[in-house]
XYZ file of C-alpha atoms in Angstrom:
497
model
C 17.294 56.701 33.854
C 14.960 53.952 35.042
C 12.686 54.668 32.089
C 15.637 54.354 29.688
C 16.714 51.049 31.234
C 13.150 49.757 31.057
C 12.888 50.776 27.387
C 16.180 49.042 26.584
C 14.954 45.911 28.452
C 11.680 45.907 26.499
C 13.507 46.315 23.198
C 15.896 43.477 24.063
C 12.982 41.242 25.130
C 11.077 41.942 21.923
C 14.157 41.331 19.821
C 14.776 38.034 21.592
C 11.124 36.992 21.257
C 11.037 37.827 17.576
C 14.297 35.990 17.051
C 12.880 32.841 18.694
C 9.624 33.036 16.808
C 11.320 33.570 13.487
C 14.390 31.443 14.249
C 13.708 27.843 13.262
C 10.639 27.662 11.076
C 8.858 25.382 8.579
C 8.204 26.803 5.139
C 7.696 25.229 1.728
C 9.592 27.821 -0.286
C 9.714 27.417 -4.065
C 12.954 25.421 -3.849
C 11.666 23.303 -0.955
C 8.475 22.522 -2.824
C 10.444 21.514 -5.923
C 12.703 19.343 -3.749
C 9.601 17.601 -2.352
C 8.336 17.010 -5.908
C 11.719 15.626 -6.983
C 11.742 13.347 -3.940
C 8.305 11.926 -4.748
C 9.404 11.468 -8.371
C 12.356 9.409 -7.021
C 14.852 11.925 -8.467
C 16.850 11.935 -5.262
C 20.040 13.513 -6.613
C 18.165 16.601 -7.758
C 16.193 16.688 -4.497
C 19.404 16.615 -2.436
C 20.908 19.427 -4.530
C 17.862 21.622 -3.929
C 17.847 20.809 -0.221
C 21.513 21.841 -0.024
C 20.557 25.146 -1.641
C 17.722 25.656 0.863
C 20.086 24.889 3.731
C 22.580 27.452 2.439
C 20.061 30.198 1.773
C 17.650 29.433 4.629
C 19.614 27.667 7.382
C 16.672 28.001 9.786
C 14.089 26.307 7.536
C 13.419 22.924 9.170
C 11.157 21.706 6.370
C 14.285 20.148 4.834
C 14.096 17.428 7.495
C 10.598 16.511 6.394
C 11.619 16.204 2.753
C 14.728 14.194 3.657
C 12.521 11.758 5.492
C 10.449 11.228 2.338
C 13.642 10.216 0.540
C 14.690 7.823 3.322
C 11.181 6.351 3.408
C 11.135 5.627 -0.316
C 14.640 4.164 -0.221
C 13.769 1.750 2.567
C 10.319 0.833 1.280
C 11.612 0.097 -2.207
C 14.969 -1.504 -1.364
C 14.298 -3.149 2.025
C 18.006 -3.064 2.870
C 18.434 -3.991 6.542
C 21.820 -2.293 6.977
C 20.460 0.891 5.456
C 17.423 0.577 7.728
C 19.654 0.671 10.822
C 21.673 3.613 9.521
C 18.695 5.695 8.461
C 16.867 5.021 11.711
C 19.694 6.831 13.540
C 19.271 9.752 11.130
C 15.524 9.682 11.734
C 16.035 9.941 15.503
C 18.382 12.918 15.082
C 15.951 14.523 12.660
C 13.062 14.287 15.116
C 15.235 15.535 17.975
C 16.207 18.617 15.929
C 12.580 19.364 15.094
C 11.449 18.967 18.714
C 14.299 21.008 20.192
C 14.647 23.770 17.595
C 11.292 23.968 15.850
C 8.797 26.700 16.583
C 6.023 25.009 18.627
C 3.630 27.767 17.563
C 3.771 26.601 13.955
C 1.054 24.229 12.715
C 3.847 22.302 10.991
C 5.692 21.631 14.270
C 3.571 18.678 15.374
C 2.439 17.705 11.875
C 5.964 17.143 10.557
C 6.819 14.980 13.561
C 3.628 12.967 13.076
C 4.121 12.567 9.325
C 7.679 11.329 9.834
C 6.447 8.816 12.406
C 3.690 7.559 10.103
C 6.190 7.023 7.318
C 8.392 5.079 9.706
C 5.429 3.029 10.873
C 5.132 1.744 7.298
C 8.877 1.110 7.159
C 8.783 -0.809 10.438
C 5.974 -2.980 9.124
C 8.127 -3.700 6.080
C 10.846 -4.947 8.419
C 8.410 -6.909 10.635
C 8.753 -4.583 13.637
C 5.054 -4.640 14.463
C 5.370 -3.290 18.001
C 7.477 -0.403 16.723
C 4.955 0.318 13.967
C 1.993 0.542 16.342
C 4.042 2.691 18.717
C 4.884 5.100 15.890
C 1.211 5.358 14.903
C 0.192 5.962 18.515
C 2.679 8.815 18.920
C 1.737 10.269 15.547
C -1.963 10.218 16.376
C -1.432 12.078 19.666
C 0.565 14.752 17.864
C -2.084 15.098 15.170
C -4.900 15.400 17.719
C -2.994 18.071 19.631
C -2.401 19.912 16.370
C -6.068 19.593 15.395
C -7.113 21.233 18.657
C -4.707 24.130 18.034
C -5.190 24.475 14.280
C -8.508 22.857 13.293
C -8.336 24.115 9.681
C -4.766 22.994 8.951
C -5.230 20.766 5.906
C -2.034 18.657 6.011
C -3.176 17.486 9.436
C -6.529 16.363 8.023
C -4.740 14.364 5.307
C -3.043 12.145 7.887
C -5.968 11.969 10.304
C -8.334 10.969 7.507
C -6.209 7.968 6.553
C -5.803 6.906 10.197
C -9.540 7.182 10.895
C -10.329 5.155 7.773
C -7.864 2.373 8.548
C -8.229 1.823 12.283
C -11.490 -0.106 12.020
C -10.036 -2.521 9.475
C -7.114 -3.805 11.572
C -7.488 -7.608 11.815
C -8.315 -9.174 15.194
C -4.927 -10.890 15.207
C -3.431 -7.436 15.858
C -5.754 -6.485 18.738
C -2.730 -6.163 21.010
C -1.473 -3.418 18.723
C -4.814 -1.606 18.614
C -4.614 -1.194 22.412
C -1.430 0.831 21.919
C -3.367 3.293 19.787
C -5.254 4.632 22.781
C -8.191 6.761 21.710
C -7.718 6.236 17.982
C -11.137 5.430 16.590
C -12.833 6.076 13.305
C -14.677 4.696 10.330
C -13.930 4.441 6.647
C -16.659 6.992 5.922
C -15.268 9.468 8.468
C -11.790 9.150 7.039
C -13.003 9.497 3.467
C -14.908 12.687 4.348
C -11.793 14.189 5.916
C -9.680 13.388 2.865
C -12.398 14.800 0.597
C -12.319 18.017 2.639
C -8.603 18.296 1.907
C -9.177 17.675 -1.807
C -11.874 20.341 -1.940
C -9.509 22.793 -0.265
C -6.786 21.919 -2.808
C -9.099 22.842 -5.687
C -9.041 26.487 -4.609
C -5.632 26.792 -2.934
C -1.986 26.081 -3.640
C -1.583 22.903 -1.576
C 1.797 21.193 -1.660
C 0.365 17.771 -0.772
C -2.433 17.853 -3.370
C -1.173 15.033 -5.583
C -0.184 12.895 -2.595
C -3.675 13.307 -1.132
C -5.286 12.356 -4.450
C -3.234 9.147 -4.507
C -4.148 8.312 -0.912
C -7.806 8.933 -1.735
C -7.706 6.568 -4.710
C -6.051 3.848 -2.596
C -8.620 4.362 0.154
C -11.417 3.860 -2.369
C -9.728 0.774 -3.783
C -8.640 -1.072 -0.651
C -11.102 0.061 2.022
C -14.255 1.139 0.168
C -14.020 -1.715 -2.397
C -14.841 0.770 -5.177
C -12.471 -0.262 -7.927
C -13.981 1.708 -10.802
C -14.225 4.864 -8.687
C -10.609 4.410 -7.606
C -9.527 4.085 -11.242
C -11.382 7.291 -12.116
C -9.796 9.069 -9.156
C -6.259 8.007 -10.012
C -6.750 9.098 -13.622
C -7.827 12.543 -12.426
C -4.846 12.904 -10.087
C -2.522 14.357 -12.719
C -0.064 11.465 -12.560
C 2.498 10.873 -15.293
C 3.866 7.328 -15.711
C 6.437 8.633 -18.210
C 7.880 11.139 -15.731
C 7.736 9.319 -12.424
C 8.314 5.632 -11.585
C 6.287 6.116 -8.408
C 3.326 7.567 -10.284
C 3.614 4.741 -12.801
C 3.486 2.280 -9.899
C 0.315 3.839 -8.448
C -1.545 3.847 -11.760
C -0.451 0.316 -12.676
C -1.325 -0.956 -9.191
C -4.889 0.358 -9.441
C -5.176 -0.949 -13.013
C -4.037 -4.432 -11.968
C -6.415 -4.480 -8.998
C -9.416 -3.478 -11.118
C -9.126 -5.902 -14.025
C -7.390 -3.485 -16.402
C -4.437 -5.701 -17.175
C -3.813 -4.514 -20.745
C -3.675 -0.934 -19.497
C -1.300 -1.955 -16.711
C 1.081 -3.449 -19.280
C 0.940 -0.259 -21.339
C 1.654 1.864 -18.260
C 4.527 -0.293 -17.003
C 6.257 -0.081 -20.358
C 6.388 3.716 -20.006
C 8.206 4.253 -16.739
C 11.554 6.128 -16.969
C 14.703 4.086 -16.360
C 17.490 6.693 -16.623
C 20.154 7.112 -13.967
C 18.402 10.247 -12.732
C 15.853 8.038 -10.967
C 16.189 5.790 -7.944
C 15.946 2.177 -9.087
C 12.479 0.642 -8.647
C 12.870 -3.085 -9.555
C 9.349 -3.963 -8.400
C 7.991 -2.355 -11.560
C 9.684 -5.123 -13.553
C 8.002 -7.692 -11.311
C 4.639 -6.027 -11.938
C 5.193 -6.040 -15.695
C 6.156 -9.724 -15.619
C 3.079 -10.531 -13.563
C 0.783 -8.554 -15.872
C 2.138 -10.343 -18.931
C 1.814 -13.703 -17.178
C -1.842 -12.939 -16.405
C -2.425 -12.408 -20.098
C -0.754 -15.790 -20.693
C 2.022 -14.131 -22.687
C 5.024 -16.386 -23.181
C 7.646 -13.708 -22.513
C 7.080 -12.737 -18.875
C 10.229 -14.473 -17.594
C 12.797 -11.772 -18.534
C 10.983 -9.231 -16.341
C 10.939 -11.554 -13.345
C 14.644 -12.263 -13.863
C 15.351 -8.537 -14.074
C 13.620 -8.081 -10.726
C 15.654 -10.845 -9.083
C 18.842 -9.396 -10.519
C 18.250 -5.839 -9.301
C 16.471 -6.399 -5.980
C 18.278 -7.093 -2.702
C 15.347 -6.959 -0.289
C 13.208 -9.583 1.410
C 9.781 -9.679 -0.199
C 8.494 -11.275 -3.415
C 11.605 -13.411 -3.936
C 9.789 -16.714 -3.422
C 6.785 -15.396 -5.334
C 9.016 -14.479 -8.257
C 10.467 -17.985 -8.491
C 6.908 -19.340 -8.275
C 5.835 -17.079 -11.156
C 8.853 -18.187 -13.191
C 7.692 -21.749 -12.540
C 4.190 -20.919 -13.708
C 5.584 -19.349 -16.866
C 7.483 -22.598 -17.521
C 4.295 -24.641 -17.084
C 2.341 -22.397 -19.434
C 5.139 -22.760 -21.965
C 4.964 -26.560 -21.632
C 8.115 -27.014 -19.545
C 7.277 -28.963 -16.367
C 10.969 -29.609 -15.634
C 11.518 -25.837 -15.634
C 8.650 -25.451 -13.171
C 10.231 -27.914 -10.749
C 13.626 -26.235 -11.045
C 12.186 -22.829 -10.220
C 10.253 -24.235 -7.253
C 13.501 -25.622 -5.813
C 14.859 -22.067 -6.021
C 11.667 -20.894 -4.341
C 12.464 -23.101 -1.344
C 16.116 -22.077 -1.267
C 15.803 -18.300 -1.595
C 13.859 -15.462 -0.004
C 11.702 -15.209 3.115
C 8.273 -16.698 3.798
C 6.855 -13.768 5.765
C 4.491 -11.960 3.380
C 1.314 -13.778 2.316
C 2.340 -14.311 -1.291
C 5.769 -15.625 -0.329
C 4.201 -17.987 2.214
C 1.854 -19.296 -0.444
C 4.741 -19.833 -2.870
C 6.746 -21.678 -0.208
C 3.796 -23.950 0.599
C 3.251 -24.740 -3.078
C 6.931 -25.559 -3.511
C 7.060 -27.775 -0.425
C 3.854 -29.605 -1.347
C 5.407 -31.004 -4.497
C 1.996 -30.752 -6.179
C 2.239 -29.448 -9.728
C -0.625 -27.021 -10.428
C -3.361 -28.184 -12.742
C -2.656 -26.305 -15.958
C -6.286 -25.395 -16.701
C -6.835 -24.136 -13.162
C -3.598 -22.163 -13.302
C -4.573 -20.529 -16.569
C -8.040 -19.745 -15.192
C -6.485 -18.184 -12.094
C -4.182 -15.986 -14.114
C -6.927 -14.951 -16.529
C -9.188 -14.017 -13.635
C -6.453 -11.956 -11.975
C -5.977 -10.119 -15.273
C -9.677 -9.403 -15.655
C -10.165 -11.782 -18.590
C -13.258 -13.332 -17.011
C -15.055 -14.637 -20.093
C -11.943 -16.310 -21.450
C -11.202 -17.948 -18.101
C -14.771 -19.137 -17.682
C -14.868 -20.688 -21.125
C -11.663 -22.539 -20.305
C -13.085 -24.131 -17.137
C -16.717 -24.559 -18.197
C -15.765 -27.106 -20.827
C -14.019 -29.288 -18.213
C -15.858 -32.141 -16.485
C -16.208 -31.557 -12.739
C -15.115 -35.101 -11.878
C -11.825 -34.584 -13.728
C -10.546 -32.597 -10.715
C -9.559 -34.459 -7.552
C -8.529 -33.477 -4.030
C -7.468 -29.853 -3.609
C -7.908 -29.349 -7.352
C -11.640 -30.041 -6.972
C -11.886 -27.402 -4.255
C -9.969 -24.914 -6.397
C -12.188 -25.723 -9.405
C -15.365 -24.601 -7.599
C -13.572 -21.560 -6.202
C -12.165 -20.467 -9.571
C -15.547 -20.845 -11.275
C -17.100 -18.735 -8.531
C -14.521 -16.006 -8.993
C -14.945 -15.943 -12.775
C -18.742 -15.880 -12.540
C -18.466 -13.088 -9.986
C -16.267 -11.131 -12.390
C -18.928 -11.579 -15.079
C -21.627 -10.222 -12.701
C -23.419 -13.597 -12.647
C -23.922 -13.261 -8.927
C -26.349 -16.076 -8.118
C -24.186 -18.656 -9.886
C -21.101 -17.213 -8.205
C -22.761 -17.496 -4.784
C -23.567 -21.172 -5.392
C -19.964 -21.940 -6.276
C -18.673 -19.954 -3.295
C -21.011 -21.936 -1.026
C -19.713 -25.201 -2.507
C -16.187 -23.985 -1.796
C -17.128 -23.254 1.807
C -18.834 -26.610 2.262
C -15.870 -28.521 0.895
C -12.954 -26.438 2.140
C -13.752 -24.731 5.450
C -11.411 -27.042 7.336
C -8.618 -27.027 4.764
C -5.392 -25.000 5.135
C -5.979 -23.339 1.767
C -7.370 -19.813 1.413
C -10.186 -20.753 -0.989
C -12.988 -21.067 1.572
C -11.944 -17.959 3.492
C -11.933 -15.821 0.356
C -15.165 -17.434 -0.858
C -16.849 -16.196 2.345
C -15.333 -12.744 1.844
C -16.574 -12.577 -1.752
C -20.056 -13.685 -0.696
C -20.063 -10.777 1.737
C -19.070 -8.375 -1.026
C -21.870 -9.602 -3.307
C -24.490 -9.411 -0.558
C -23.266 -5.936 0.424
C -23.599 -4.729 -3.178
C -27.123 -6.205 -3.288
C -28.079 -4.381 -0.096
C -28.516 -7.631 1.850
C -26.817 -6.414 4.982
C -27.689 -9.349 7.257
C -26.308 -11.925 4.805
C -23.278 -9.736 4.126
C -22.495 -9.454 7.835
C -22.813 -13.202 8.300
C -20.476 -13.861 5.359
C -17.835 -11.412 6.599
C -17.989 -12.940 10.064
C -17.660 -16.399 8.528
C -14.533 -15.215 6.743
C -13.093 -13.970 10.042
C -13.886 -17.322 11.631
C -11.727 -19.240 9.146
C -7.970 -19.516 9.707
C -6.215 -20.469 6.474
C -2.459 -20.799 6.488
C -2.128 -18.413 3.534
C -3.329 -14.824 2.995
C -5.141 -14.810 6.350
C -4.178 -11.280 7.440
C -5.149 -9.637 4.142
C -8.457 -11.502 3.863
C -9.393 -10.732 7.456
C -8.559 -7.051 6.992
C -10.914 -6.906 3.993
C -13.632 -8.648 5.994
C -13.171 -6.156 8.844
C -13.420 -3.320 6.299
C -16.676 -4.849 5.051
C -18.120 -5.003 8.546
C -17.035 -1.428 9.152
C -18.827 -0.284 5.989
C -21.998 -2.071 7.092
C -21.964 -0.225 10.413
C -21.867 3.201 8.746
C-alpha cells in the first residue's frame, strides 16, 4: 500500500514538473517567425493577425510578447507620440511581469527576451529624453545578459546584444559619465563587440537563425558609426539581403548608410523605391531623407518631400531642421524672402533638443542669412560631390568671407579636400579652423579636430590622432557637441585596441 502511494506521488510529482517545464515557453514557431519578419517589415496588421493565431494555437508560447514589443518599439521610435508612449509603457510593464512570473527560467530565452525588451525601451526612452530611465534599462539588461551568458555561453541571440553593448560603452561621451556609473560592470571595446557580432554572423551562415538579418544590420551600423569604416559598412549592408522595395525599414537602413558614405545618388534611387501602401506603418522620415538627398544634389524640387514629412509627422524631432532645409531650398532657388519665412516657422515650431534642431534654431535666431556659395559647398560635401564643391569654393577669394563666414570657409575647404583624399591640404585648413574658431560657439573647430584625428589615425600616426581627439573633447560648441564627442571617444577607444 505504501509502495502504491509512493508510486502515485512520484507520478504526480513528475507530471507537475513536466507541466511546469513545458507550461510557459519561448519558441519561434513558423508563424511566430513570420510574425517577427512582418513586424520588422512594418506590416503590423499582418503581424498582429499571426500573433493572434499563435496565441490561439499555442497559448503558452511567450515569444509573442517579444514580437509585440518590436512593434511597440518601431511605433514609438518612428512616431514619437507622447500619449502613445505612456500607454505602451504600461503594456511593456505588464509584458515583462508576465515573462518574469510565467516564463520558464530554465530557457535561454527567459533572460534574453527581458533584456532585449529593456534595450529596445532604452532607445525609446532616449528618444523621449528620459536619460536616467535609458541608462537604468541598459543596466538591468546587461545584468540579465551576463547571467544568461554564464548559464548558456553559446546562446547566439545573447551574443548579439552583448556585442553591441560592449562596442558602444567606451564611446559614451564624458557628459554622460553619471549614466555610465549606473552601468556597473559594463565594460568593453569596439573590437570586442565587433568580434562577438561576427561570431553570431558566422553561426548564422550554417544555422537557421531568426535574428540573422537584424544582426547583419547592426553589424553594418557598428562599422559605420563606431569603426568609421564607411565603405566596409556599405558592402556589409549590401550583403545583408535587404529589400528597399519590400520594407520601408530596410530601405531606411540602406539609404542611411548610402547618405553617410557619400553615395547620394544611390540614396535617392533607394528612397524612391520604398513601399507606401496601407499595409505598411507610415514612415514619414523617409520623405525627409529623400528631400535632404535631393537638396544635397542641389535639385530644385526637394521642398515637396520636406512638406510631406511635416504633414505626416506628429513627433518632436527634425521639425526645426525641416523648416531650415525648406529655407535653404528657397535660397538655392533664389528666393531669400522664402528663406526668411521658413526660418520664422523654424523658431515657432518644433523642439530644440536634438543637435540638428538646435543648430536650426540658432541659425534662425541669429538672423544671419547663409552665404550661398558656402551653403552650396556644404550641401555638395554632404552628398559626396567633393570635386564639384571644391571647384565652387576654390575660385572664391579668401578675403571675400568675413566673420563666421571666414571660419566656415576654411572649414568647408578642409572637409572637401579631405573628401578628395588630399590629406595634407585638408589638415592645414582644419588647423586654420582650429586657430580661428576654438573659442567660438560654432561646431567648426570641434569637428575640425575630430577630422584631424581621423586622418592621423588612418595614416597610423597614433600620437597625433590621440592629441586631435582629445582636443575635440576639450572644445564645447553649442551645436552637435554630444555627437562629435561620441565620435572622438570612439576614436580614442580604437587607438587603445
